[in-house]
Amino acid sequence: MIEIINVSKWFGELKVLDNVKETINKGQVVVICGPSGSGKSTLLKSLNGLEPFQEGDIRVDGISLNDPKTNFIKLRQKMGMVFQRFELYPHMKVIENITIAPTKVLNQSKSQAGKKAMELLERVGIPEQADKYPGNLSGGQQQRVAIARALAMEPDIMLFDEPTSALDPEMIKEVLDVMVDLAQSGMTMAVVTHEMGFAKEVADEIIFMDEGRIIERGTDKSFFENPESERLKEFLRKILI
Amino acid sequence: MNFEWQVISNNFFFLMGGLVTTFELALIAIAGGLTLGILVGMGRLSKFKFIYYPATLFVNLMRTQPLILVIFWFYFLVPLIIGRPIGGFTSAVIAFTIFEASYFAEIIRAGIQSISKGQMEAAYSSGFTYWQAMRYFIIPQALKNMMPSLITQAVVVFQDTSLAYVIGLREFLRSANIVDAREMRSVELYLFVGLVYFIVCFSMSRICKKLELKKGYA
Ligand SMILES: Nc1ncnc2c1ncn2[C@@H]1O[C@H](COP(=O)(O)OP(=O)(O)OP(=O)(O)O)[C@@H](O)[C@H]1O
Ligand SMILES: [Mg+2]
């Protein structure tokens, strides 16, 4: 479903992705972790063309992002994205946040999109917040709206960039529960997170990045029980205390 | 000294005619300047050099010229270029629109830059195009943030239109001027003109204050 083929990227002089190779199959959940600045967000954003890269190729359902004929607008309609800082549209009500893309991008009718949006709000557990503005919701509620907003486009793939790291501890679980549910429903997911509980529960593969490289990869068992590199051992010590 | 306020009432309709012209000129200049300013302001943020450089040149050129000179330029230059005279009003409208656009453009640019990059990324990842993202998400939020500066600039435009009297346009100040030449009542007339400018501009800045207080989202 997603093939990352020897991708390298520079910001000026700084090499932020270094020969990254990875395959994400349909229905798989891949967790990406690593220290700050290791290139996790950059990698995730390169998957839907938000960040261009200089070397290598990425193929989504066989469509090459390097192909000048590739329509990124179309491609992104099939790839939902959830951000660390939610990025809801603050001037629109929750329900409008969810319906605007289906109505304006997919030309769905208002009533059809509204009905779907309410179903999604039920699914993430906050139908009663539909008519509020995002600023009046808690962080955990906002992130669940952001997930509903992404799902409204009926994506084949969901990308998450540290979806819980801006949240107070008591709200992390409500967001992770929604994500676990999504993973178990068969969604293909690439998740940047340090929530190792989540990784253990649903990840098919975990990859560890440092300085733009994938240093280690494994299933949750091998990853946590037999980390090979010193870097990963040190990283796990830091985040598991 | 003794005031003769009848000079105002005797010439009331003439003066109000000038005020109407001032309002017309200001409204067209604000609407036109804002529209052009949005485009130029976006151009100033463009990653395409052939858009960025002309937009930047335009803004820097206009903002380094005295307005009165720009008014003269258009009054004398435009008829030369198009080969026939255009009235004072039309040339003033063009001059003000273009001049004020450069100021609006900088307000718009700062306003758009005040919206986090993540909003654009969120819009892109839902499949919106650049123009849709601008229209539905970036510009509405930016406008809300910019409202106080935009209103302040609109007040300035309203005051600036008085400069059109140099090309003989019969706006509010010029009308008072004409009455004064006939009736020699400078003090009353210019006090009245000042009072009207005060009332209009003060009410606009009060509206601005109100908006600033309401700036948070509902
Ligand atoms: N727009 C940019 N211009 C220049 N350098 C950038 C830019 N965006 C990111 N970088 C740099 O690229 C590197 C990788 O950044 P990235 O955001 O992908 O890291 P990350 O692994 O997501 O880190 P974090 O855990 O802090 O989110 C960092 O060194 C960062 O400073
Ligand atoms: Mg990051």
XYZ file of N, CA and C and ligand atoms in Angstrom, chain A residues 9-12 14-17 33-45 51 84 161-162 165 192 194 209 212, chain B residues 117, ligand 1:
124
model
N 16.232 13.211 2.266
C 15.777 14.602 2.193
C 16.723 15.512 2.961
N 16.956 16.675 2.397
C 17.789 17.678 3.063
C 16.974 18.951 3.294
N 17.183 19.584 4.444
C 16.764 20.977 4.613
C 18.047 21.786 4.496
N 18.294 22.379 3.349
C 19.569 23.056 3.140
C 20.699 22.042 3.253
N 21.297 20.316 6.032
C 20.970 19.292 7.031
C 20.229 18.109 6.398
N 20.804 16.915 6.550
C 20.146 15.728 6.012
C 19.160 15.221 7.053
N 17.869 15.300 6.767
C 16.881 14.926 7.781
C 16.285 13.548 7.532
N 16.368 13.049 6.269
C 15.986 11.665 6.009
C 17.147 11.043 5.250
N 8.963 5.655 16.186
C 9.400 6.405 17.356
C 10.854 6.817 17.179
N 11.322 7.629 18.096
C 12.693 8.116 17.994
C 12.797 9.473 18.661
N 14.032 9.902 18.946
C 14.207 11.164 19.669
C 13.765 12.373 18.848
N 13.607 13.489 19.533
C 13.202 14.732 18.880
C 14.213 15.116 17.796
N 13.689 15.518 16.654
C 14.572 15.945 15.564
C 15.090 14.800 14.715
N 14.589 13.580 14.949
C 15.129 12.442 14.197
C 14.486 12.304 12.816
N 13.487 13.117 12.519
C 12.904 13.099 11.177
C 11.563 12.386 11.067
N 10.943 12.090 12.208
C 9.678 11.346 12.178
C 8.570 12.126 11.475
N 8.401 13.391 11.875
C 7.342 14.200 11.245
C 7.624 14.394 9.769
N 8.872 14.637 9.466
C 9.256 14.855 8.067
C 8.919 13.622 7.234
N 9.216 12.445 7.763
C 8.915 11.211 7.039
C 7.403 11.092 6.813
N 6.639 11.340 7.872
C 5.186 11.201 7.781
C 4.622 12.178 6.750
N 5.108 13.412 6.785
C 4.594 14.425 5.858
C 5.048 14.180 4.433
N 5.748 17.318 2.449
C 7.173 17.641 2.396
C 7.773 16.957 1.168
N -0.183 16.767 15.979
C 0.088 16.922 17.405
C -0.777 18.031 18.008
N 0.649 12.101 13.688
C 1.925 12.663 14.129
C 1.839 13.060 15.598
N 2.337 12.212 16.465
C 2.300 12.434 17.917
C 0.937 12.946 18.394
N 0.799 13.779 22.281
C 1.873 14.372 23.083
C 1.581 15.809 23.517
N 3.262 8.123 14.468
C 4.424 8.568 15.225
C 3.963 8.751 16.657
N 5.142 7.944 21.105
C 5.988 7.323 22.130
C 5.144 6.537 23.123
N 13.762 5.574 14.719
C 14.558 6.468 13.874
C 15.514 7.292 14.711
N 17.555 10.772 11.095
C 17.061 10.564 9.739
C 17.137 9.143 9.221
N 1.288 27.404 10.227
C 1.531 26.591 9.043
C 0.678 25.313 9.105
N 11.051 23.602 7.671
C 12.248 23.220 8.145
N 13.370 23.879 7.800
C 14.576 23.492 8.249
N 14.772 22.438 9.079
C 13.705 21.744 9.467
C 12.374 22.101 9.026
N 11.502 21.222 9.574
C 12.244 20.388 10.324
N 13.546 20.680 10.254
C 14.645 19.939 10.907
O 14.607 18.627 10.429
C 14.916 17.725 11.461
C 13.832 16.693 11.588
O 12.649 17.337 12.027
P 11.316 16.544 12.334
O 10.296 17.559 12.694
O 11.002 15.622 11.224
O 11.735 15.714 13.629
P 10.814 14.857 14.583
O 11.461 13.529 14.671
O 9.416 14.913 14.148
O 10.998 15.596 15.970
P 9.935 15.891 17.134
O 9.883 14.676 17.988
O 10.556 17.043 17.872
O 8.652 16.246 16.506
C 15.147 18.555 12.719
O 16.513 18.721 12.889
C 14.484 19.852 12.399
O 15.127 20.909 13.057
